[in-house]
Short mmCIF file of C-alpha atoms and ligand atoms in Angstrom, two decimals:
data_model
loop_
_atom_site.label_atom_id
_atom_site.label_comp_id
_atom_site.label_asym_id
_atom_site.label_seq_id
_atom_site.Cartn_x
_atom_site.Cartn_y
_atom_site.Cartn_z
CA MET A 81 382.59 -79.10 -79.64
CA SER A 82 382.42 -76.62 -82.49
CA PHE A 83 382.19 -72.91 -82.90
CA ILE A 84 381.10 -70.64 -85.76
CA ASN A 85 381.67 -66.89 -85.94
CA VAL A 86 378.59 -64.88 -86.90
CA LEU A 87 378.31 -61.15 -87.79
CA ASP A 88 381.15 -58.89 -86.69
CA LYS A 89 381.64 -60.17 -83.14
CA GLY A 90 379.03 -62.85 -82.50
CA TYR A 91 379.19 -66.62 -82.51
CA VAL A 92 377.35 -69.88 -82.01
CA ARG A 93 379.02 -72.67 -80.03
CA LEU A 94 377.68 -76.18 -79.81
CA VAL A 95 377.99 -76.94 -76.11
CA ASN A 96 376.39 -80.36 -75.94
CA HIS A 97 373.90 -82.71 -77.55
CA MET A 98 371.96 -85.82 -76.66
CA GLY A 99 371.21 -88.55 -79.19
CA THR A 100 371.73 -89.20 -82.87
CA ASP A 101 369.35 -90.19 -85.66
CA LEU A 102 369.10 -93.49 -83.78
CA ALA A 103 367.54 -91.76 -80.76
CA VAL A 104 364.60 -90.76 -82.98
CA VAL A 105 364.26 -94.29 -84.36
CA ASN A 106 364.47 -95.96 -80.98
CA ALA A 107 362.03 -93.54 -79.37
CA ALA A 108 359.55 -94.56 -82.08
CA ARG A 109 360.30 -98.29 -81.85
CA VAL A 110 359.94 -98.51 -78.07
CA SER A 111 356.24 -99.09 -78.61
CA TYR A 112 357.22 -102.47 -80.12
CA ALA A 113 359.94 -103.05 -77.48
CA LYS A 114 362.54 -102.91 -80.29
CA GLU A 115 365.85 -101.07 -80.40
CA SER A 116 368.39 -100.50 -83.19
CA THR A 117 372.09 -100.23 -82.47
CA VAL A 118 373.20 -99.33 -85.99
CA LEU A 119 371.28 -97.03 -88.32
CA THR A 120 369.95 -99.06 -91.26
CA ASP A 121 368.08 -98.11 -94.44
CA ARG A 122 364.95 -99.34 -92.73
CA ASP A 123 365.58 -96.90 -89.87
CA ILE A 124 366.06 -94.04 -92.32
CA ARG A 125 362.76 -94.96 -93.96
CA LEU A 126 361.15 -94.83 -90.52
CA ILE A 127 362.54 -91.32 -89.93
CA LYS A 128 361.10 -90.24 -93.29
CA PHE A 129 357.74 -91.77 -92.40
CA LEU A 130 357.62 -90.06 -88.99
CA ALA A 131 358.48 -86.66 -90.44
CA ARG A 132 356.10 -87.01 -93.39
CA GLU A 133 353.16 -88.11 -91.27
CA GLY A 134 353.78 -85.51 -88.56
CA HIS A 135 354.61 -88.04 -85.81
CA THR A 136 356.86 -85.52 -84.15
CA SER A 137 357.25 -86.83 -80.58
CA PRO A 138 360.26 -89.10 -81.37
CA PHE A 139 362.14 -85.98 -82.54
CA ARG A 140 361.77 -84.52 -79.07
CA HIS A 141 363.97 -87.20 -77.47
CA ALA A 142 367.09 -85.68 -79.03
CA MET A 143 368.43 -82.42 -77.60
CA LEU A 144 370.96 -79.76 -78.55
CA GLN A 145 372.58 -77.09 -76.42
CA PHE A 146 374.22 -73.97 -77.83
CA GLU A 147 375.95 -70.90 -76.45
CA ILE A 148 374.98 -67.87 -78.50
CA TYR A 149 376.46 -64.38 -78.59
CA ALA A 150 374.20 -62.11 -80.61
CA PRO A 151 372.89 -58.53 -80.73
CA LEU A 152 369.81 -57.97 -78.60
CA MET A 153 367.62 -57.46 -81.68
CA VAL A 154 368.44 -61.04 -82.75
CA ALA A 155 368.07 -62.41 -79.23
CA ARG A 156 364.57 -60.94 -78.92
CA GLN A 157 363.49 -62.81 -82.04
CA TRP A 158 365.07 -66.04 -80.80
CA TRP A 159 363.37 -65.72 -77.44
CA LYS A 160 359.98 -66.17 -79.14
CA TYR A 161 360.77 -69.90 -79.52
CA VAL A 162 359.38 -71.17 -76.26
CA ILE A 163 357.99 -74.65 -76.97
CA GLY A 164 360.67 -77.30 -76.36
CA SER A 165 363.21 -74.50 -75.85
CA ALA A 166 364.94 -73.14 -72.78
CA HIS A 167 367.05 -69.99 -72.82
CA PHE A 168 369.51 -69.27 -70.03
CA GLU A 169 372.02 -66.51 -69.62
CA GLY A 170 375.46 -67.07 -68.11
CA THR A 171 374.55 -67.05 -64.45
CA GLY A 172 371.77 -69.55 -64.95
CA ASP A 173 368.82 -67.15 -64.53
CA SER A 174 365.92 -67.80 -66.86
CA LEU A 175 365.70 -65.68 -70.00
CA GLU A 176 363.09 -63.42 -68.45
CA ALA A 177 365.90 -62.10 -66.25
CA TRP A 178 368.70 -62.17 -68.81
CA ASN A 179 368.54 -58.51 -69.66
CA GLU A 180 368.55 -57.54 -66.01
CA SER A 181 371.42 -59.84 -65.15
CA SER A 182 373.85 -58.91 -67.88
CA ARG A 183 373.84 -55.17 -67.23
CA ARG A 184 372.80 -55.02 -63.59
CA TYR A 185 376.08 -56.46 -62.40
CA ILE A 186 378.25 -55.31 -65.33
CA THR A 187 379.87 -58.65 -65.95
CA GLU A 188 381.77 -57.52 -69.06
CA GLU A 189 382.41 -54.59 -71.37
CA ALA A 190 379.44 -53.59 -73.52
CA THR A 191 380.00 -54.81 -77.10
CA PHE A 192 377.95 -53.65 -80.08
CA TYR A 193 377.06 -54.97 -83.52
CA ILE A 194 378.37 -52.51 -86.12
CA PRO A 195 377.55 -53.33 -89.75
CA ALA A 196 380.47 -52.74 -92.13
CA THR A 197 380.13 -50.06 -94.81
CA ASP A 198 378.91 -52.61 -97.38
CA GLU A 199 376.41 -54.27 -95.06
CA TRP A 200 373.65 -51.66 -94.87
CA ARG A 201 370.53 -52.80 -96.72
CA SER A 202 367.78 -50.80 -98.36
CA LYS A 203 364.07 -50.91 -97.52
CA PRO A 204 362.30 -53.84 -99.20
CA GLU A 205 360.39 -52.93 -102.35
CA ASN A 206 357.36 -55.17 -102.08
CA SER A 207 357.05 -55.98 -98.44
CA LYS A 208 356.53 -54.20 -95.14
CA GLN A 209 359.30 -56.14 -93.42
CA GLY A 210 362.75 -57.40 -94.27
CA SER A 211 365.25 -55.58 -96.45
CA GLY A 212 366.34 -55.15 -100.04
CA GLU A 213 369.61 -54.63 -101.89
CA VAL A 214 372.82 -53.44 -100.24
CA LEU A 215 373.05 -49.65 -100.23
CA ASP A 216 375.73 -47.68 -102.00
CA ASP A 217 379.07 -47.86 -100.17
CA ARG A 218 379.20 -44.09 -99.58
CA ILE A 219 375.86 -44.19 -97.77
CA GLY A 220 377.06 -47.28 -95.87
CA ALA A 221 380.26 -45.53 -94.82
CA LYS A 222 378.26 -42.59 -93.47
CA LEU A 223 375.88 -44.87 -91.57
CA THR A 224 378.69 -46.93 -90.03
CA ALA A 225 380.49 -43.75 -88.94
CA GLU A 226 377.30 -42.27 -87.48
CA LEU A 227 376.50 -45.47 -85.61
CA LEU A 228 379.98 -45.46 -84.07
CA VAL A 229 379.50 -41.87 -82.90
CA TYR A 230 376.08 -42.74 -81.48
CA ILE A 231 377.43 -45.76 -79.57
CA ASP A 232 380.37 -43.73 -78.31
CA SER A 233 378.04 -41.03 -77.04
CA GLY A 234 375.81 -43.59 -75.29
CA MET A 235 378.84 -45.27 -73.70
CA ARG A 236 380.17 -41.94 -72.44
CA LYS A 237 376.82 -41.02 -70.90
CA TYR A 238 376.62 -44.50 -69.36
CA GLU A 239 380.06 -44.11 -67.77
CA GLU A 240 379.19 -40.60 -66.56
CA ALA A 241 376.01 -41.90 -64.98
CA LEU A 242 377.98 -44.62 -63.18
CA ASP A 243 380.55 -42.06 -62.06
CA SER A 244 377.77 -39.90 -60.64
CA GLY A 245 376.84 -42.79 -58.36
CA VAL A 246 373.73 -44.13 -60.04
CA CYS A 247 373.15 -47.89 -59.90
CA PRO A 248 374.21 -49.93 -62.96
CA GLU A 249 370.66 -51.19 -63.52
CA GLN A 250 369.56 -47.63 -64.31
CA ALA A 251 372.78 -46.34 -65.86
CA ARG A 252 372.28 -48.86 -68.69
CA LEU A 253 369.34 -46.79 -69.94
CA PHE A 254 372.00 -44.78 -71.79
CA LEU A 255 373.27 -47.78 -73.75
CA PRO A 256 372.11 -48.19 -77.37
CA ALA A 257 370.55 -51.55 -76.62
CA TYR A 258 369.34 -53.03 -79.93
CA GLY A 259 372.85 -53.69 -81.20
CA MET A 260 374.35 -54.62 -77.85
CA TYR A 261 375.64 -58.19 -77.73
CA VAL A 262 374.15 -60.59 -75.20
CA ARG A 263 375.24 -64.13 -74.46
CA TRP A 264 372.98 -67.00 -73.52
CA TYR A 265 372.51 -70.75 -73.60
CA TRP A 266 369.79 -72.25 -75.77
CA THR A 267 368.79 -75.83 -75.02
CA ALA A 268 366.15 -77.23 -77.35
CA SER A 269 364.73 -80.46 -78.67
CA LEU A 270 365.66 -81.45 -82.21
CA GLN A 271 362.09 -80.71 -83.28
CA SER A 272 362.24 -77.24 -81.77
CA VAL A 273 365.62 -76.50 -83.42
CA CYS A 274 364.15 -77.55 -86.78
CA HIS A 275 361.10 -75.36 -86.25
CA PHE A 276 363.43 -72.41 -85.61
CA LEU A 277 365.45 -73.29 -88.74
CA ASN A 278 362.38 -73.60 -90.95
CA GLN A 279 361.34 -70.08 -89.99
CA ARG A 280 364.70 -68.34 -89.69
CA LEU A 281 366.49 -69.71 -92.74
CA GLU A 282 363.68 -68.25 -94.83
CA GLN A 283 364.32 -65.15 -96.90
CA ASP A 284 361.63 -63.20 -95.01
CA ALA A 285 363.53 -63.56 -91.71
CA GLN A 286 365.88 -60.72 -90.77
CA LYS A 287 369.27 -61.20 -92.46
CA GLU A 288 371.14 -61.17 -89.14
CA ILE A 289 369.08 -64.00 -87.61
CA GLN A 290 369.34 -65.90 -90.93
CA ASP A 291 373.11 -65.83 -90.42
CA TYR A 292 372.72 -67.35 -86.96
CA ALA A 293 370.26 -69.96 -88.29
CA LYS A 294 372.86 -71.00 -90.91
CA ALA A 295 375.39 -71.51 -88.12
CA ILE A 296 372.91 -73.58 -86.09
CA LEU A 297 372.22 -75.72 -89.17
CA GLU A 298 375.93 -76.22 -89.87
CA LEU A 299 376.55 -77.38 -86.31
CA SER A 300 373.44 -79.58 -86.05
CA LYS A 301 373.33 -81.28 -89.44
CA PRO A 302 376.36 -83.56 -88.90
CA LEU A 303 374.82 -84.81 -85.64
CA PHE A 304 371.36 -85.65 -87.02
CA PRO A 305 371.79 -85.77 -90.82
CA ASN A 306 368.70 -87.83 -91.63
CA ALA A 307 366.30 -86.32 -89.12
CA ILE A 308 367.25 -82.77 -90.10
CA ASP A 309 366.96 -83.62 -93.78
CA GLN A 310 363.42 -84.74 -93.18
CA LEU A 311 362.28 -82.04 -90.75
CA ILE A 312 363.70 -79.04 -92.58
CA ASP A 313 362.19 -77.70 -95.71
CA ARG A 314 364.17 -79.33 -98.53
CA ASP A 315 365.09 -76.07 -100.30
CA LEU A 316 366.38 -74.46 -97.13
CA ALA A 317 368.51 -77.47 -96.16
CA GLN A 318 370.08 -77.70 -99.62
CA GLU A 319 370.81 -74.02 -99.82
CA GLU A 320 372.86 -74.29 -96.67
CA ASP A 321 375.42 -76.95 -97.55
CA VAL A 322 377.82 -77.28 -94.66
CA ASN A 323 380.72 -74.94 -95.15
CA GLU A 324 383.60 -76.59 -93.32
CA ASP A 325 385.71 -73.42 -93.45
CA ARG A 326 383.32 -71.66 -91.10
CA ILE A 327 383.48 -74.39 -88.48
CA SER A 328 386.44 -74.47 -86.17
CA SER A 329 387.01 -76.85 -83.30
CA LEU A 330 387.59 -75.27 -79.93
C1 FAD B 264 359.45 -63.54 -90.60
C2 FAD B 264 358.91 -63.44 -89.21
C3 FAD B 264 358.32 -62.26 -88.80
C4 FAD B 264 357.82 -62.15 -87.49
N1 FAD B 264 357.24 -60.97 -87.09
C5 FAD B 264 356.77 -60.85 -85.83
C6 FAD B 264 356.20 -59.63 -85.36
O1 FAD B 264 356.08 -58.66 -86.10
N2 FAD B 264 355.77 -59.55 -84.08
C7 FAD B 264 355.87 -60.62 -83.22
O2 FAD B 264 355.46 -60.51 -82.06
N3 FAD B 264 356.40 -61.78 -83.63
C8 FAD B 264 356.86 -61.94 -84.90
N4 FAD B 264 357.42 -63.12 -85.29
C9 FAD B 264 357.56 -64.20 -84.33
C10 FAD B 264 356.45 -65.26 -84.50
O3 FAD B 264 355.17 -64.71 -84.30
C11 FAD B 264 356.67 -66.43 -83.52
O4 FAD B 264 356.45 -66.00 -82.20
C12 FAD B 264 358.05 -67.00 -83.62
O5 FAD B 264 358.38 -67.21 -84.96
C13 FAD B 264 358.15 -68.32 -82.84
O6 FAD B 264 357.39 -69.30 -83.51
P1 FAD B 264 356.30 -70.15 -82.75
O7 FAD B 264 355.31 -69.28 -82.06
O8 FAD B 264 355.78 -71.14 -83.74
O9 FAD B 264 357.24 -70.89 -81.67
P2 FAD B 264 356.83 -71.60 -80.31
O10 FAD B 264 356.04 -70.68 -79.43
O11 FAD B 264 358.09 -72.16 -79.78
O12 FAD B 264 355.82 -72.71 -80.76
C14 FAD B 264 356.26 -73.80 -81.54
C15 FAD B 264 355.05 -74.51 -82.11
O13 FAD B 264 354.34 -75.14 -81.05
C16 FAD B 264 352.95 -75.10 -81.33
N5 FAD B 264 352.26 -74.38 -80.26
C17 FAD B 264 352.76 -73.38 -79.50
N6 FAD B 264 351.87 -72.97 -78.60
C18 FAD B 264 350.78 -73.71 -78.80
C19 FAD B 264 349.51 -73.72 -78.20
N7 FAD B 264 349.18 -72.90 -77.21
N8 FAD B 264 348.60 -74.60 -78.66
C20 FAD B 264 348.91 -75.44 -79.67
N9 FAD B 264 350.09 -75.47 -80.29
C21 FAD B 264 351.02 -74.63 -79.85
C22 FAD B 264 352.76 -74.44 -82.66
O14 FAD B 264 352.72 -75.41 -83.69
C23 FAD B 264 354.02 -73.62 -82.80
O15 FAD B 264 354.36 -73.34 -84.14
C24 FAD B 264 357.92 -63.25 -86.60
C25 FAD B 264 358.50 -64.43 -87.04
C26 FAD B 264 359.01 -64.54 -88.31
C27 FAD B 264 359.65 -65.84 -88.75
#
C-alpha cells in the first residue's frame, strides 16, 4: 500500500486494487476461451488495439480503491465522476450522505486547506475559469493571514453554537466549508480512473485537483503500466513521470 501527501494536509492512499495489465488482456481473450499467465509483447499489442479502437469493456475488469483526504471544493469536483465510480465516506454511507455524516456526528476536528503565501494564483488572462501566475508574495501573505482569521472566526462561532446547545448538524453552518478537508473512499474501474486522469491532469482543471490527479497517476501507473499508457493522453502521462520521492510506503 502506498501513500502520497497532497496540498498542505491532504493525501491519497492506495487501499486496494484488483488485476494487472493481464486482467485487461484476459477479459478480452475470454471470447476465444484463451488466457495468458505472463504478459507478452502480443498482449501489449492487444492492449494498444483495444484502447485505440475504443473497446473499453476489458478495462472495466480491473479496479482501484483509494482513500482520499481533500478540501471540499476538490471533493465536489471528484464527485461528478459517477460512471464506474463509487464514493464512500468513512462510515460506509454513500457519497450523497458524506457531508451530513462527517459533521453531523463530529467524528474529528475540522481541518482546513490554507494556501501558503506563495500559492495564491491570479485570475486567468484569457479564460473564464482556472488561474494564472502566482501572485506577489506580499499579497499572498495578506491573503493567507486573512484566511486564517476567517477560519478562526468561523470555528469560534461553530463552538459557540455547540455550546449554546444547538445540534451539530446545524452548528456546522458556521464552518467555512469550501476549504474544509473531507475524507472518503473512491473505488473505480481502471477505465473510470483514466477518464478522471484525462480530464483532471489537464491544465484547464483546477490546480488543486490536478495535484490529486498526479498522485492518483503515480499510485496507479506501476500497477497497470501498459493499460494506463494507452488510455491516458500521451502528453499528460509523460508529463507526470513517477516521482518516487513523493511515494512512501505505509
Ligand atoms: C475543466 C473542467 C471544468 C468543469 N466545469 C464544470 C462546471 O462549471 N459545472 C459543472 O457542473 N461541471 C463542470 N465540470 C464537470 C464535468 O461537467 C463532468 O461532470 C465531470 O468532468 C465528470 O465527467 P463525466 O460526466 O464524463 O463523468 P461520468 O459521469 O463519470 O461519465 C463518464 C463517461 O461515461 C459516459 N456517459 C455518462 N453518462 C452517460 C449517459 N447517460 N449516456 C451515455 N454515456 C454516458 C460519457 O462518455 C462520460 O464521459 C467540469 C469539468 C472539467 C474537467
